[in-house]
XYZ file of C-alpha atoms in Angstrom:
458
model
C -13.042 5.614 -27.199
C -10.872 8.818 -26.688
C -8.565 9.731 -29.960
C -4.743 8.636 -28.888
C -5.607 5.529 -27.588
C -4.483 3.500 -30.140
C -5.231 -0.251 -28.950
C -8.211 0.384 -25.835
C -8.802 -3.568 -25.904
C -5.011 -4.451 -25.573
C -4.901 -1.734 -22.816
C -8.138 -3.414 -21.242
C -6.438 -6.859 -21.552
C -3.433 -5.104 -19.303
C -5.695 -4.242 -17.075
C -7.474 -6.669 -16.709
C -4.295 -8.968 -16.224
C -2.431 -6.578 -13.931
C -5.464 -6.019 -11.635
C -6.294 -10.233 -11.219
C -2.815 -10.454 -9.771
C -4.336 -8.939 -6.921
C -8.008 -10.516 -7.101
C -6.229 -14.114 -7.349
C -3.793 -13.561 -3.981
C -6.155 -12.800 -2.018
C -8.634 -15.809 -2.722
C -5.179 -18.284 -3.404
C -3.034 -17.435 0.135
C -6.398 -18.376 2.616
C -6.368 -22.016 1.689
C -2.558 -22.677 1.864
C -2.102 -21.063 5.143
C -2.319 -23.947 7.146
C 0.715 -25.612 4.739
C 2.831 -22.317 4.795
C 2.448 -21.987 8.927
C 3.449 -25.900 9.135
C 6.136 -25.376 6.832
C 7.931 -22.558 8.821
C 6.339 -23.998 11.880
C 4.842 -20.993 12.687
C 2.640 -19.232 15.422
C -0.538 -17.136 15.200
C 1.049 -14.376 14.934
C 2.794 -15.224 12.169
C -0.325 -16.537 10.230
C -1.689 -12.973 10.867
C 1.081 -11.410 9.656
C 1.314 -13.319 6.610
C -2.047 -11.385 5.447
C -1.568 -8.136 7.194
C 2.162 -7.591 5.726
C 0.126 -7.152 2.396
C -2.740 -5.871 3.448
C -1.281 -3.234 5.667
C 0.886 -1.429 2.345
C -1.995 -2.108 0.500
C -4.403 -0.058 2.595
C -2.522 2.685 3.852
C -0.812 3.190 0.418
C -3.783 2.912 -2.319
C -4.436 6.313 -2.415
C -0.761 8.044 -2.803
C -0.788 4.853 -5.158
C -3.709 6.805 -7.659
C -1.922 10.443 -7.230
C 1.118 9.230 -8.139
C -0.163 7.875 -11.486
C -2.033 11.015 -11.697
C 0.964 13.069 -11.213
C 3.549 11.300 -13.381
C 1.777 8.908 -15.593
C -1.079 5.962 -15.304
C 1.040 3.441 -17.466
C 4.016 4.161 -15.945
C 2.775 3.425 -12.407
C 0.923 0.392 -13.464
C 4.342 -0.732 -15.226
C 6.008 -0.090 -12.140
C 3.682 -1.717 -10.058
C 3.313 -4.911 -11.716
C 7.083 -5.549 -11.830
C 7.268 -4.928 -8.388
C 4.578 -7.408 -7.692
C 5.854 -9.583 -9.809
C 9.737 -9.684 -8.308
C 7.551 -9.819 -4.955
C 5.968 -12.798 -5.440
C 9.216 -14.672 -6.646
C 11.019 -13.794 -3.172
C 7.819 -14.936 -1.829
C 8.042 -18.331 -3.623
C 11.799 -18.311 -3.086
C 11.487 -17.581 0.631
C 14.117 -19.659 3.055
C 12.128 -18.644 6.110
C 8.944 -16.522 7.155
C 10.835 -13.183 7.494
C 11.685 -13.294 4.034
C 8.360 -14.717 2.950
C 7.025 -11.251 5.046
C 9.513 -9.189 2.865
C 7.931 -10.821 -0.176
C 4.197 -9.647 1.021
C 5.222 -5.952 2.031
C 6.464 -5.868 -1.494
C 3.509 -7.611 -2.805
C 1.314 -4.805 -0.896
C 3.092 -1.793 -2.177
C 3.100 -3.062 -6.164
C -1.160 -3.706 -5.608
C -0.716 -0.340 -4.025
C 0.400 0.934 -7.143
C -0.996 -0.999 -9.862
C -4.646 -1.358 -8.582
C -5.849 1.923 -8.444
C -3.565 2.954 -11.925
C -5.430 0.046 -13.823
C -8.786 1.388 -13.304
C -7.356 5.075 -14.116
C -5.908 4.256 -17.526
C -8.870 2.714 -18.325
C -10.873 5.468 -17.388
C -8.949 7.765 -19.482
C -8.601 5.135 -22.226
C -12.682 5.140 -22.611
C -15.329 7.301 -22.438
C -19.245 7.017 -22.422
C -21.325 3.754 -22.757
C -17.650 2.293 -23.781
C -16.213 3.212 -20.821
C -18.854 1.520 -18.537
C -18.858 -1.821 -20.364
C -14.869 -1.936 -20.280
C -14.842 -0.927 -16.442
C -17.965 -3.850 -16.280
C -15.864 -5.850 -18.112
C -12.729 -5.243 -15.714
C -14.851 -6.189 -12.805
C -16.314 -9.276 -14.115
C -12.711 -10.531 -14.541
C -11.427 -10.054 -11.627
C -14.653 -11.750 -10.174
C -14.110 -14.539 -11.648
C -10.476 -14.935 -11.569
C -10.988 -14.621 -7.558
C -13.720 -17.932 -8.372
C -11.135 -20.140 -9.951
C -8.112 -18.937 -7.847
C -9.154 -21.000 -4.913
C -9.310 -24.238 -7.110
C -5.981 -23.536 -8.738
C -4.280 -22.560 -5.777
C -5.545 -25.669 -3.761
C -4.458 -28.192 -6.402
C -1.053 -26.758 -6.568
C -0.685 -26.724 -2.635
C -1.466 -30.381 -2.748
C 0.150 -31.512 -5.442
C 3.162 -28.734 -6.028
C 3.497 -27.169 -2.765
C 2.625 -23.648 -0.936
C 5.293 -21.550 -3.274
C 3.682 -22.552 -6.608
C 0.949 -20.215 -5.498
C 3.265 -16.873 -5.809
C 4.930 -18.415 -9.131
C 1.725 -17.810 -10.989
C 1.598 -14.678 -10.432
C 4.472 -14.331 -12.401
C 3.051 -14.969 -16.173
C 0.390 -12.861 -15.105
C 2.258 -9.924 -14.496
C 4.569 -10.468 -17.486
C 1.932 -10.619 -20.015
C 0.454 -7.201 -18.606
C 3.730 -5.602 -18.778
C 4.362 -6.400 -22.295
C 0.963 -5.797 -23.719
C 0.640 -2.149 -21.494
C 4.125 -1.362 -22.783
C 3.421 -1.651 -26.469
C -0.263 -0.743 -26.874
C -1.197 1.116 -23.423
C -1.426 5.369 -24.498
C -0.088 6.956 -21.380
C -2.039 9.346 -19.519
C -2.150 11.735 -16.466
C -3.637 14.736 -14.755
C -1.555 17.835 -15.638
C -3.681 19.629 -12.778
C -2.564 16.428 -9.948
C -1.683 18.323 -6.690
C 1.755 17.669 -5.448
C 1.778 14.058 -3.899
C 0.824 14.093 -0.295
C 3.907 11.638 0.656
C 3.448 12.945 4.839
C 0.211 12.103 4.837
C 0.803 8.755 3.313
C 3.988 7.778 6.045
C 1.354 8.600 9.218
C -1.374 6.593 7.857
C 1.329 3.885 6.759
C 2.953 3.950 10.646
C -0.387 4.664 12.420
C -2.149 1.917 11.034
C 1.437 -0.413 11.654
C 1.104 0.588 15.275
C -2.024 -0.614 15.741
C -2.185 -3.439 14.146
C 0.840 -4.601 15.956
C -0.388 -3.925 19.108
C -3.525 -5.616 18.326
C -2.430 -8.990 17.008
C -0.229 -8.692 19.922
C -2.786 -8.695 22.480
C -4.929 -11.522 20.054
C -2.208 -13.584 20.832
C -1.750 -13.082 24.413
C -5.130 -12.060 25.373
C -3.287 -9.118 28.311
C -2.333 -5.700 28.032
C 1.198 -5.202 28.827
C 3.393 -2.058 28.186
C 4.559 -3.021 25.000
C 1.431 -3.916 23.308
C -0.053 -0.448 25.171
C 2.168 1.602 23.504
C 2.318 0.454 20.074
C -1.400 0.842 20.490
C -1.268 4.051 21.509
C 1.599 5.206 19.855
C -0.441 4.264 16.636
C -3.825 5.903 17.441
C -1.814 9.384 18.088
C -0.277 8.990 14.739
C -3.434 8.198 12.968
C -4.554 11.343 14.869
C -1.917 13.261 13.545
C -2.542 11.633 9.975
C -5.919 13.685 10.256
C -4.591 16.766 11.595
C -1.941 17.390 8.883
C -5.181 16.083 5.934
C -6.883 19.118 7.724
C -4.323 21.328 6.675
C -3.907 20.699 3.552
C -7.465 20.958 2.238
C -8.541 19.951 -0.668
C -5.010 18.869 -1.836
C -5.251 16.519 0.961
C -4.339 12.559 0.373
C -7.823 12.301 2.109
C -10.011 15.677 2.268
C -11.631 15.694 5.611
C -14.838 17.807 3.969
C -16.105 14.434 2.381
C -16.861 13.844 5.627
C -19.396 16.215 5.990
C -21.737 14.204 3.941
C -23.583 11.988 5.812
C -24.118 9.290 3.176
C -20.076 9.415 2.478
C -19.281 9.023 6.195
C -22.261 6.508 6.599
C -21.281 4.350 3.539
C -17.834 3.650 4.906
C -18.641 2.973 7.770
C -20.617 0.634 6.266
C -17.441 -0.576 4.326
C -15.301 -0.739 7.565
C -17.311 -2.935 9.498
C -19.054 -5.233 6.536
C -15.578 -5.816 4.772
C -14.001 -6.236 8.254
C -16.305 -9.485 9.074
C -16.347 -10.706 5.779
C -12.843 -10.946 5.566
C -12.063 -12.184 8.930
C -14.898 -14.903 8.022
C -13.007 -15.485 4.576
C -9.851 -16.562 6.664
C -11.238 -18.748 9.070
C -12.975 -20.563 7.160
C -10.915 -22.352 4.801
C -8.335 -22.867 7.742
C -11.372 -24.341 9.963
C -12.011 -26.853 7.016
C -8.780 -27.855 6.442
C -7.433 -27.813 10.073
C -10.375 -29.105 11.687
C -12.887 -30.731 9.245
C -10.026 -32.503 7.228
C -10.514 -31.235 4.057
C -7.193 -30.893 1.758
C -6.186 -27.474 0.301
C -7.890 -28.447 -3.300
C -11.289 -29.456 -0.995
C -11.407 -26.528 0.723
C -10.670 -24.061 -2.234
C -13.887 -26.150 -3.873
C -16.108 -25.312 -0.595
C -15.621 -21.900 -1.146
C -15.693 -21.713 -5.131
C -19.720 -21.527 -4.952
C -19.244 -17.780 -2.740
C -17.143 -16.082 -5.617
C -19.381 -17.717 -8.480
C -22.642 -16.226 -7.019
C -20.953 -12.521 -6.186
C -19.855 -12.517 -9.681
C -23.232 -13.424 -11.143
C -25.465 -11.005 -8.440
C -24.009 -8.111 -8.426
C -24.681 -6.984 -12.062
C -28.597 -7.501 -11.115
C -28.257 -5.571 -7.791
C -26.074 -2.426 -9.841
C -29.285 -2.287 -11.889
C -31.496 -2.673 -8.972
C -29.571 -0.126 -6.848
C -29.862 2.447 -9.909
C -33.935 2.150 -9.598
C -34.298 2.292 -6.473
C -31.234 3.762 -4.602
C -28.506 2.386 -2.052
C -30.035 2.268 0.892
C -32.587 -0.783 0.526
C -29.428 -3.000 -0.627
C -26.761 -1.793 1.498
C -29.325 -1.917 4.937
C -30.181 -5.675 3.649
C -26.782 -6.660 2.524
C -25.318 -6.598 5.466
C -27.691 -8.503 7.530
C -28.323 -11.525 4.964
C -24.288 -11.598 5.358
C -24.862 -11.825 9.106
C -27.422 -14.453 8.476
C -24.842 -16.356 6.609
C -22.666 -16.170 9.475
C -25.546 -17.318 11.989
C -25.794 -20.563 9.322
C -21.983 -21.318 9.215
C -21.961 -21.807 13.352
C -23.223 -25.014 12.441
C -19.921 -26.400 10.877
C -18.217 -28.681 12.872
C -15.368 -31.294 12.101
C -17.953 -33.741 11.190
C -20.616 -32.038 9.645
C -20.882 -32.802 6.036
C -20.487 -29.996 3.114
C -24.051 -30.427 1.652
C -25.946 -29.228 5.086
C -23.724 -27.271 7.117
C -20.901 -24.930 4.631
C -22.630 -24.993 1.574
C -26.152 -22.969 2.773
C -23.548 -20.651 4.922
C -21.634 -20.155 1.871
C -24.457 -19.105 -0.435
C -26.016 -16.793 2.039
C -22.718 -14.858 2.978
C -22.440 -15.009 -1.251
C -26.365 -13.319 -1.691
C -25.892 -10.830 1.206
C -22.162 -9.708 -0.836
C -24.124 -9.661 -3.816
C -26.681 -7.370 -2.555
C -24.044 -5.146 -1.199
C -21.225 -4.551 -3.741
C -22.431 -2.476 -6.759
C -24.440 -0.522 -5.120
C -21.605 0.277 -2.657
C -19.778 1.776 -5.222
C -22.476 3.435 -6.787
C -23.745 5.581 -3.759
C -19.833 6.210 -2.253
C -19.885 8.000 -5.485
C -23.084 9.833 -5.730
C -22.104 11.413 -2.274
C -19.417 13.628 -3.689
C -19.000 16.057 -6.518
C -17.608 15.029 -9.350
C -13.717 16.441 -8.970
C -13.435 14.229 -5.646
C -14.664 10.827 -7.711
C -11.704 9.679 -8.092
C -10.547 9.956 -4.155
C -13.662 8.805 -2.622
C -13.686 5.228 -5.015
C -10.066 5.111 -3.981
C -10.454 5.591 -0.381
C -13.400 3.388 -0.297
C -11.156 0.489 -1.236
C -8.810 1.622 1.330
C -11.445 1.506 3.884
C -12.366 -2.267 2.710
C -8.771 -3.209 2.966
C -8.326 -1.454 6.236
C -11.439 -3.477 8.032
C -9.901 -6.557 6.554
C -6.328 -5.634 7.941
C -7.945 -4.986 11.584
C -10.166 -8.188 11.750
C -7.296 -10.388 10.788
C -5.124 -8.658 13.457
C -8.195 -9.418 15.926
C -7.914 -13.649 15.521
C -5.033 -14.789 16.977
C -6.983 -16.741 19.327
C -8.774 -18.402 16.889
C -5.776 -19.106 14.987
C -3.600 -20.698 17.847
C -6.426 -23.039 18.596
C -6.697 -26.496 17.549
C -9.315 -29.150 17.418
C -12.578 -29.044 19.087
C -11.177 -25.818 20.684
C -10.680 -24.539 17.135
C -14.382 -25.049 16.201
C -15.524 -23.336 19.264
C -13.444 -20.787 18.721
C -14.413 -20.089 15.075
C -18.224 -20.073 16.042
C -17.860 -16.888 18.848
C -15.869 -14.978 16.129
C -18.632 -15.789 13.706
C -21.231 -14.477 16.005
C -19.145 -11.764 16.672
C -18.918 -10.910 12.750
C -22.777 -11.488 12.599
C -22.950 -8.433 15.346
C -20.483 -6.410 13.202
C -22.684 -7.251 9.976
C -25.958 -6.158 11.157
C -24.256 -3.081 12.604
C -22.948 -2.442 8.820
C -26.890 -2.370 8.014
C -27.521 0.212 10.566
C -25.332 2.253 9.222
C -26.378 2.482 5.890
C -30.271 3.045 7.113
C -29.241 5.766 9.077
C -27.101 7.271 6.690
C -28.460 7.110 2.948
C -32.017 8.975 1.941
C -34.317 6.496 1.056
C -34.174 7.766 -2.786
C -30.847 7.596 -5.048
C -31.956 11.065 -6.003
C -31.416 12.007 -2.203
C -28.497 10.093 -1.466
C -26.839 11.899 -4.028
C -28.062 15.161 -2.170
C-alpha cells in the first residue's frame, strides 16, 4: 500500500459501497418496470426512457467524470457523486409522476457518472502492486455479486413494498460510503490532469440525446417523419462535431482520436458496442417478457435471472487467467457467439413454457458466453495502449458498454408496446436480431486482436 493512505481497507469498503449503488440499479429497475409503467400508466416510450435517462448521463459523461477527479481530487468527486446519487434516488422514490421520476434518473446518471470511474481511481492510487490487483479483484467481485442478489431484493420489495422501495435502498448504501470515504479515504489527484475537456463532453452529451430521441421515436412509431429525421440528424452532426473538436485537441482530448489507430483498440470496442448492446437489450426484455407475458411476479422473475449474475461472477476470474495464457482473441471471438447461442436457446420461451427447459438453459448460456468475454475484455482494451492513456481507454471502454446499452434500449419500443402472444413474438425477432449482433461482436474481435497476447499488445 502507498505511504499516506492511512485506512486502504476502509477506503476499499467506500468503494466498494459507492460503486454497488450503480451495479444494484441496473439489475433492480428491469424487473419492476412493468409495475412502474402501470403505475404512471405509461407508454413505450416512457419505459425506454426510464433506462436511457440514466444511461444516457452515464455514458456520455463517464469520462469528464474520471478527469474531473483527476483534476481536483478522487475523494472529492466520489463524495460528490454519491450524494448526488443518493438525493437522486430519493426524488426517484418520491416521484408524483414519470417526469419527475425521469428527473430522478438524469440525476442518478450524472452521480454514477461521477462516482464510478473516481472509485476505481482512488483505489488505484490507494494501492499498488500485487495489493492493488487483489483490492481492484476484490472491487469487482462485489459489485458482481451485489448485481446477483439485487434482482431478488428488488423483486421482493416490488411485490411486497412497492416500485419506490427499490431507489430507497440506495440510500444506506450511499450514506455508509460517504461517511467511511470522508473519515478514512486519503485524497488524491493528478497534478499533471489536462484542463477538463467540458466542450467535448456537452457534444457527446447532446449528440448522443439526439439520437437516441429520434430513435426511440421511430421504435415507437415504426415511420420517419420530420421530427424524428431531424433529431436524428441533428444528433449524428453533433456527434460529428464531438470528433472534430477531440481532433483538435490531441492528446488532451476527452477521447484522443490516435487510440484509434490501433487496430485491436478500435476492434475491441467495437466488440464492446455491439456485444454490450444485445446483451443489454436482452437483459430488459426478458424479465418484462416473464412477468408480462409468462406471469411470473417481480420476486419470480428477479429469481429466473439470479443464476446469469451468479455464473458471471464465478467465470470470469478463470477466463482473466485463461485470457493472460493465451491472449484475448480466443475468448472475446467465442464469447460473443456462445452469447448468441444463448439467445438462439431463449426463442423458445413462451407464456407457457416452464422455467426448468426453456429460461433456465438460455440463461446459463448467455451467463458462460459473458463469462468468457469480460476479463479478458478489459485486459486486451488495455494492452492496446501505452501506459499514460490506461486510464482513458478503461474509461471509455465502459462508456462504449453503456452507450450500446443506451442505443439497443432506444431500438425496442415495439417490443415494449406489445402485449400477449404479440409480445412473445415480438421478443423472439429481437432476440434473433441480438444473436446477429452477437456473432458480429465475435467477428470483430478475430479480425482485430493477434492471435498472441504478446501481439495484441503490439
Amino acid at each position: 500500500m502507498k505511504a499516506g493512505a492511512a485506512h486502504p481497507l476502509w477506503t476499499l469498503a467506500a468503494c466498494i459501497l459507492a460503486s454497488s449503488l450503480s451495479f444494484v440499479e441496473g439489475s433492480v429497475l428491469n424487473v419492476a418496470l412493468p409495475t412502474i409503467r402501470g403505475s404512471f400508466d405509461a407508454g413505450a416510450s416512457d419505459v425506454q426512457w426510464v433506462v436511457n435517462a440514466y444511461l444516457l448521463p452515464l455514458s456520455a459523461l463517464l469520462l469528464l467524470g474520471g478527469a474531473l477527479g483527476d483534476q481536483h481530487g478522487r475523494k472529492r468527486l466520489l463524495l460528490i457523486g454519491t450524494g448526488l446519487f443518493a438525493a437522486a434516488s430519493l426524488l426517484c422514490a418520491l416521484a408524483p409522476g414519470l417526469g419527475w421520476l425521469l428527473v430522478g434518473r438524469i440525476l442518478q446518471g450524472i452521480g454514477a457518472a461521477l462516482l464510478l470511474p473516481n472509485s476505481l481511481a482512488l483505489l488505484n492510487a490507494t494501492f499498488e502492486g500485487e495489493e492493488r490487483g487483489r483490492a481492484i479483484g476484490i472491487w469487482a467481485a462485489s459489485g458482481a455479486a451485489a448485481a446477483a442478489v439485487a434482482p431478488l431484493i428488488g423483486g421482493w420489495l416490488v411485490d411486497h413494498v412497492g416500485w419506490p422501495a427499490i431507489f430507497y435502498i440506495n440510500l444506506p448504501l450511499a450514506g455508509g460510503a460517504i461517511l467511511i470515504a470522508e473519515r478514512f479515504a486519503a485524497e488524491s489527484r493528478n497534478e499533471d490532469a489536462a484542463r477538463t475537456d467540458f466542450p467535448g463532453a456537452l457534444l457527446a452529451t447532446l449528440g448522443l440525446l439526439g439520437v437516441t430521441y429520434g430513435l426511440t421515436l421511430w421504435s415507437v412509431r415504426m415511420t420517419v417523419d420530420p421530427l424524428i429525421l431531424a433529431l436524428s440528424l441533428g444528433g449524428a452532426a453533433l456527434l460529428g462535431l464531438f470528433l472534430w473538436v477531440e481532433a483538435r485537441r490531441g492528446d488532451k482530448a476527452m477521447m484522443p482520436l490516435s487510440m484509434f489507430t490501433n487496430r485491436c483498440f478500435a476492434g475491441t470496442n467495437l466488440l464492446t458496442f455491439l456485444l454490450y448492446g444485445a446483451f443489454g437489450a436482452v437483459m430488459l426484455l426478458l424479465p418484462y417478457v416473464l412477468i408480462e407475458a409468462a406471469g411470473y411476479s417481480p420476486l419470480e422473475a428477479g429469481l429466473a435471472m439470479t443464476p446469469l449474475a451468479i455464473v458471471i461472477a464465478l467465470a470470469s476470474p478463470l477466463m482473466g487467467k485463461l485470457a493472460a495464457r493465451i491472449g484475448g482473441r480466443v475468448p472475446l471471438t467465442a464469447g460473443p457467439l456462445v452469447v448468441a447461442a444463448g439467445m438462439a436457446l431463449a426463442t423458445r420461451i413462451d407464456a407457457t413454457g416452464g422455467y426448468a427447459l426453456t429460461v433456465l438453459p438460455a440463461v446459463v448460456v448467455l451467463a458462460a458466453g459473458m463469462a468468457l468475454a469480460v476479463a479478458p475484455l478489459t485486459t486486451t482494451v488495455l494492452s492496446a495502449v501505452d501506459q499514460r492513456h490506461a486510464g482513458t481507454a478503461s474509461g471509455f471502454n465502459s462508456a462504449v458498454a453503456r452507450t450500446g446499452g443506451l442505443i439497443a434500449t432506444a431500438l425496442l419500443g415495439a417490443v415494449l408496446m406489445s402485449e400477449g402472444e404479440a409480445l412473445v413474438g415480438a421478443f423472439h425477432t429481437a432476440l434473433l436480431v441480438g444473436a446477429a449482433v452477437s456473432i458480429a461482436a465475435g467477428a470483430a474481435a478475430f479480425f482485430s486482436i493477434a492471435p498472441t497476447r504478446k501481439a495484441a499488445g503490439a
